[in-house]
Amino acid sequence: MTRFVDVANMVRWTASVGPERIIAGMIPYLEADFRRWEYFDKSSRVASHTPFGVIELMPTSDSETYGFKYVNGHPSNPQRGFQTVTAFGMLADVSNGYPTFLTEMTVLTAFRTAATSAMVGKKLARVGSSRMAMIGAGSQAEFQALAFRSALGIERLTVWDTDAAAMEKLVRNLGPLGFDITVATSAADAVRGADVVTTCTADKANATILTAEMVEPGMHINAIGGDCPGKTELDPAILERSAVFVEFPEQTRIEGEIQQMPADFPVTEFWQVLDGTAPGRASEEQVTVFDSVGFAIEDFSAMRFVRDAVEGTNFGEDIDLVASPDDPKDLFGLVGAFAPVGP
Ligand code: NAD
């Protein structure tokens, strides 16, 4: 049997545990897996691009457990009543190849992206950071805000989105949770004086959500929206004057902000900052950029966390995903009984 967490159970589990506690619990799983980065099978995700958007498969394995996520990215979806990003994922036992855990990942991807941003922000943002600018108030936004409060204690937000209704939604969702939120009049207005800037917009374009003039010394930029060829958010001049941190460089050079830079543009792999083999922030004035695209190991960690957290609870169910004949060579025996007899 395969353990399955569907959307209803993911929502019930989130309501019972609380989103901030989920993020807080997920970060140690992410950190543990980033610290054993070298033990994982790693490859850039397999992307199928169309004029509508992209569908991607994201596999990895640590020699005991294999995992993959199916995810799409369709920036024009909300105009048609669909979400930009949806996903599901699976873990399997490497020793026999059987799937052990299957889960919805539309909600879980928002948690894992936010928890990853917070893990990185904890290391790279200036100590004492207290205000975050959020450019883009769509599906990911509230999760990002909760993650930065959970990991860095940031409660003051300034938000900007080209869609006023999205900003209203963010205020409606986060205001009651105790955030101090200012609705800005432009991206420049939002960013002014912020310690952390999160960009989570969706547009299949080389957009300039942030220009170099908006960036102040010491800011940490958590750039999550540029995650596809031809889809970026930052003015390249920002990257030139910043220390840039990435997940898996081979994938980020294709999909991230640094696709705009020469192939040998210097970046630091974040796992090395975590394990102490590469420096993080060098000074109070340095601008740091997390050029996030989302990597398979993060989904692996998120699924491990949920699998462990729901074990022995009623937030999951067993589903009959793998045909299991009594004789492992007699698969036909399972179906043959139903074959019509005679002509
Ligand atoms: P969404 O469509 O729900 O929200 C995007 C928001 O950006 C919308 O409210 C839109 O109005 C706003 N926007 C677009 N252009 C803008 C601009 N120029 N200035 C200000 N606001 C603008 O999408 P989402 O699910 O929140 O995802 C946001 C982005 O994050 C997407 O591009 C998605 O692909 C990406 N993403 C990245 C990761 C990662 O791991 N790095 C994970 C999930 C999603």
mmCIF file with all atom_site columns, C-alpha atoms and ligand atoms in Angstrom, residues 75 78 84-85 109 112-113 135-141 160-163 166 200-203 209 224-225 227 231 292-294 298, ligand 1:
data_model
loop_
_atom_site.group_PDB
_atom_site.id
_atom_site.type_symbol
_atom_site.label_atom_id
_atom_site.label_alt_id
_atom_site.label_comp_id
_atom_site.label_asym_id
_atom_site.label_entity_id
_atom_site.label_seq_id
_atom_site.pdbx_PDB_ins_code
_atom_site.Cartn_x
_atom_site.Cartn_y
_atom_site.Cartn_z
_atom_site.occupancy
_atom_site.B_iso_or_equiv
_atom_site.pdbx_formal_charge
_atom_site.auth_seq_id
_atom_site.auth_comp_id
_atom_site.auth_asym_id
_atom_site.auth_atom_id
_atom_site.pdbx_PDB_model_num
ATOM   1  C CA  . PRO A 1 75  ? 1.625  32.627 -15.648 1.00 0.00 ? 75  PRO A CA  1
ATOM   2  C CA  . PRO A 1 78  ? -5.209 33.076 -13.203 1.00 0.00 ? 78  PRO A CA  1
ATOM   3  C CA  . THR A 1 84  ? -0.194 29.480 -11.974 1.00 0.00 ? 84  THR A CA  1
ATOM   4  C CA  . VAL A 1 85  ? 1.451  26.566 -10.130 1.00 0.00 ? 85  VAL A CA  1
ATOM   5  C CA  . THR A 1 109 ? 5.172  23.560 -2.869  1.00 0.00 ? 109 THR A CA  1
ATOM   6  C CA  . ARG A 1 112 ? 8.601  24.271 0.697   1.00 0.00 ? 112 ARG A CA  1
ATOM   7  C CA  . THR A 1 113 ? 9.403  27.370 -1.369  1.00 0.00 ? 113 THR A CA  1
ATOM   8  C CA  . ILE A 1 135 ? 6.533  42.396 -4.812  1.00 0.00 ? 135 ILE A CA  1
ATOM   9  C CA  . GLY A 1 136 ? 3.844  40.029 -6.048  1.00 0.00 ? 136 GLY A CA  1
ATOM   10 C CA  . ALA A 1 137 ? 0.865  39.148 -3.853  1.00 0.00 ? 137 ALA A CA  1
ATOM   11 C CA  . GLY A 1 138 ? -0.290 35.938 -5.543  1.00 0.00 ? 138 GLY A CA  1
ATOM   12 C CA  . SER A 1 139 ? -0.484 32.350 -4.299  1.00 0.00 ? 139 SER A CA  1
ATOM   13 C CA  . GLN A 1 140 ? 3.020  32.146 -2.825  1.00 0.00 ? 140 GLN A CA  1
ATOM   14 C CA  . ALA A 1 141 ? 2.988  35.500 -1.028  1.00 0.00 ? 141 ALA A CA  1
ATOM   15 C CA  . TRP A 1 160 ? 3.147  45.865 -4.107  1.00 0.00 ? 160 TRP A CA  1
ATOM   16 C CA  . ASP A 1 161 ? 1.320  44.052 -6.902  1.00 0.00 ? 161 ASP A CA  1
ATOM   17 C CA  . THR A 1 162 ? 0.027  45.385 -10.217 1.00 0.00 ? 162 THR A CA  1
ATOM   18 C CA  . ASP A 1 163 ? -3.298 43.759 -9.250  1.00 0.00 ? 163 ASP A CA  1
ATOM   19 C CA  . ALA A 1 166 ? -4.283 40.567 -4.978  1.00 0.00 ? 166 ALA A CA  1
ATOM   20 C CA  . CYS A 1 200 ? 7.310  36.572 -6.359  1.00 0.00 ? 200 CYS A CA  1
ATOM   21 C CA  . THR A 1 201 ? 5.691  37.805 -9.551  1.00 0.00 ? 201 THR A CA  1
ATOM   22 C CA  . ALA A 1 202 ? 4.593  35.681 -12.500 1.00 0.00 ? 202 ALA A CA  1
ATOM   23 C CA  . ASP A 1 203 ? 5.129  36.897 -16.041 1.00 0.00 ? 203 ASP A CA  1
ATOM   24 C CA  . ILE A 1 209 ? 10.546 44.167 -11.161 1.00 0.00 ? 209 ILE A CA  1
ATOM   25 C CA  . ILE A 1 224 ? 11.659 33.458 -6.388  1.00 0.00 ? 224 ILE A CA  1
ATOM   26 C CA  . GLY A 1 225 ? 9.565  34.413 -9.430  1.00 0.00 ? 225 GLY A CA  1
ATOM   27 C CA  . ASP A 1 227 ? 12.337 30.348 -12.605 1.00 0.00 ? 227 ASP A CA  1
ATOM   28 C CA  . LYS A 1 231 ? 11.285 34.593 -17.179 1.00 0.00 ? 231 LYS A CA  1
ATOM   29 C CA  . SER A 1 292 ? 15.665 30.742 -6.236  1.00 0.00 ? 292 SER A CA  1
ATOM   30 C CA  . VAL A 1 293 ? 14.284 28.476 -8.934  1.00 0.00 ? 293 VAL A CA  1
ATOM   31 C CA  . GLY A 1 294 ? 13.217 25.530 -6.775  1.00 0.00 ? 294 GLY A CA  1
ATOM   32 C CA  . GLU A 1 298 ? 13.663 20.761 -1.519  1.00 0.00 ? 298 GLU A CA  1
HETATM 33 P P1  . NAD B 2 .   ? 0.489  34.008 -8.991  1.00 0.00 ? 1   NAD B P1  1
HETATM 34 O O1  . NAD B 2 .   ? 0.172  34.097 -10.431 1.00 0.00 ? 1   NAD B O1  1
HETATM 35 O O2  . NAD B 2 .   ? -0.518 33.476 -8.045  1.00 0.00 ? 1   NAD B O2  1
HETATM 36 O O3  . NAD B 2 .   ? 0.926  35.458 -8.442  1.00 0.00 ? 1   NAD B O3  1
HETATM 37 C C1  . NAD B 2 .   ? 1.824  36.305 -9.126  1.00 0.00 ? 1   NAD B C1  1
HETATM 38 C C2  . NAD B 2 .   ? 1.465  37.752 -8.810  1.00 0.00 ? 1   NAD B C2  1
HETATM 39 O O4  . NAD B 2 .   ? 2.438  38.600 -9.451  1.00 0.00 ? 1   NAD B O4  1
HETATM 40 C C3  . NAD B 2 .   ? 0.089  38.180 -9.337  1.00 0.00 ? 1   NAD B C3  1
HETATM 41 O O5  . NAD B 2 .   ? -0.717 38.661 -8.281  1.00 0.00 ? 1   NAD B O5  1
HETATM 42 C C4  . NAD B 2 .   ? 0.423  39.268 -10.365 1.00 0.00 ? 1   NAD B C4  1
HETATM 43 O O6  . NAD B 2 .   ? -0.555 40.291 -10.416 1.00 0.00 ? 1   NAD B O6  1
HETATM 44 C C5  . NAD B 2 .   ? 1.764  39.767 -9.848  1.00 0.00 ? 1   NAD B C5  1
HETATM 45 N N1  . NAD B 2 .   ? 2.570  40.479 -10.831 1.00 0.00 ? 1   NAD B N1  1
HETATM 46 C C6  . NAD B 2 .   ? 2.835  40.113 -12.097 1.00 0.00 ? 1   NAD B C6  1
HETATM 47 N N2  . NAD B 2 .   ? 3.634  41.031 -12.694 1.00 0.00 ? 1   NAD B N2  1
HETATM 48 C C7  . NAD B 2 .   ? 3.886  41.982 -11.752 1.00 0.00 ? 1   NAD B C7  1
HETATM 49 C C8  . NAD B 2 .   ? 4.671  43.162 -11.738 1.00 0.00 ? 1   NAD B C8  1
HETATM 50 N N3  . NAD B 2 .   ? 5.334  43.562 -12.811 1.00 0.00 ? 1   NAD B N3  1
HETATM 51 N N4  . NAD B 2 .   ? 4.742  43.871 -10.590 1.00 0.00 ? 1   NAD B N4  1
HETATM 52 C C9  . NAD B 2 .   ? 4.052  43.496 -9.480  1.00 0.00 ? 1   NAD B C9  1
HETATM 53 N N5  . NAD B 2 .   ? 3.286  42.382 -9.439  1.00 0.00 ? 1   NAD B N5  1
HETATM 54 C C10 . NAD B 2 .   ? 3.212  41.629 -10.563 1.00 0.00 ? 1   NAD B C10 1
HETATM 55 O O7  . NAD B 2 .   ? 1.826  33.143 -8.916  1.00 0.00 ? 1   NAD B O7  1
HETATM 56 P P2  . NAD B 2 .   ? 2.452  32.426 -7.635  1.00 0.00 ? 1   NAD B P2  1
HETATM 57 O O8  . NAD B 2 .   ? 1.981  31.027 -7.527  1.00 0.00 ? 1   NAD B O8  1
HETATM 58 O O9  . NAD B 2 .   ? 2.362  33.312 -6.447  1.00 0.00 ? 1   NAD B O9  1
HETATM 59 O O10 . NAD B 2 .   ? 3.966  32.336 -8.097  1.00 0.00 ? 1   NAD B O10 1
HETATM 60 C C11 . NAD B 2 .   ? 4.751  33.499 -8.198  1.00 0.00 ? 1   NAD B C11 1
HETATM 61 C C12 . NAD B 2 .   ? 5.998  33.192 -8.984  1.00 0.00 ? 1   NAD B C12 1
HETATM 62 O O11 . NAD B 2 .   ? 6.835  32.332 -8.224  1.00 0.00 ? 1   NAD B O11 1
HETATM 63 C C13 . NAD B 2 .   ? 5.716  32.469 -10.307 1.00 0.00 ? 1   NAD B C13 1
HETATM 64 O O12 . NAD B 2 .   ? 6.522  33.047 -11.301 1.00 0.00 ? 1   NAD B O12 1
HETATM 65 C C14 . NAD B 2 .   ? 6.124  31.041 -10.030 1.00 0.00 ? 1   NAD B C14 1
HETATM 66 O O13 . NAD B 2 .   ? 6.540  30.386 -11.186 1.00 0.00 ? 1   NAD B O13 1
HETATM 67 C C15 . NAD B 2 .   ? 7.258  31.260 -9.049  1.00 0.00 ? 1   NAD B C15 1
HETATM 68 N N6  . NAD B 2 .   ? 7.534  30.143 -8.163  1.00 0.00 ? 1   NAD B N6  1
HETATM 69 C C16 . NAD B 2 .   ? 8.828  29.902 -7.869  1.00 0.00 ? 1   NAD B C16 1
HETATM 70 C C17 . NAD B 2 .   ? 9.141  28.875 -6.997  1.00 0.00 ? 1   NAD B C17 1
HETATM 71 C C18 . NAD B 2 .   ? 10.578 28.645 -6.636  1.00 0.00 ? 1   NAD B C18 1
HETATM 72 O O14 . NAD B 2 .   ? 10.894 27.617 -6.051  1.00 0.00 ? 1   NAD B O14 1
HETATM 73 N N7  . NAD B 2 .   ? 11.468 29.559 -6.929  1.00 0.00 ? 1   NAD B N7  1
HETATM 74 C C19 . NAD B 2 .   ? 8.139  28.078 -6.433  1.00 0.00 ? 1   NAD B C19 1
HETATM 75 C C20 . NAD B 2 .   ? 6.806  28.383 -6.726  1.00 0.00 ? 1   NAD B C20 1
HETATM 76 C C21 . NAD B 2 .   ? 6.515  29.419 -7.595  1.00 0.00 ? 1   NAD B C21 1
#
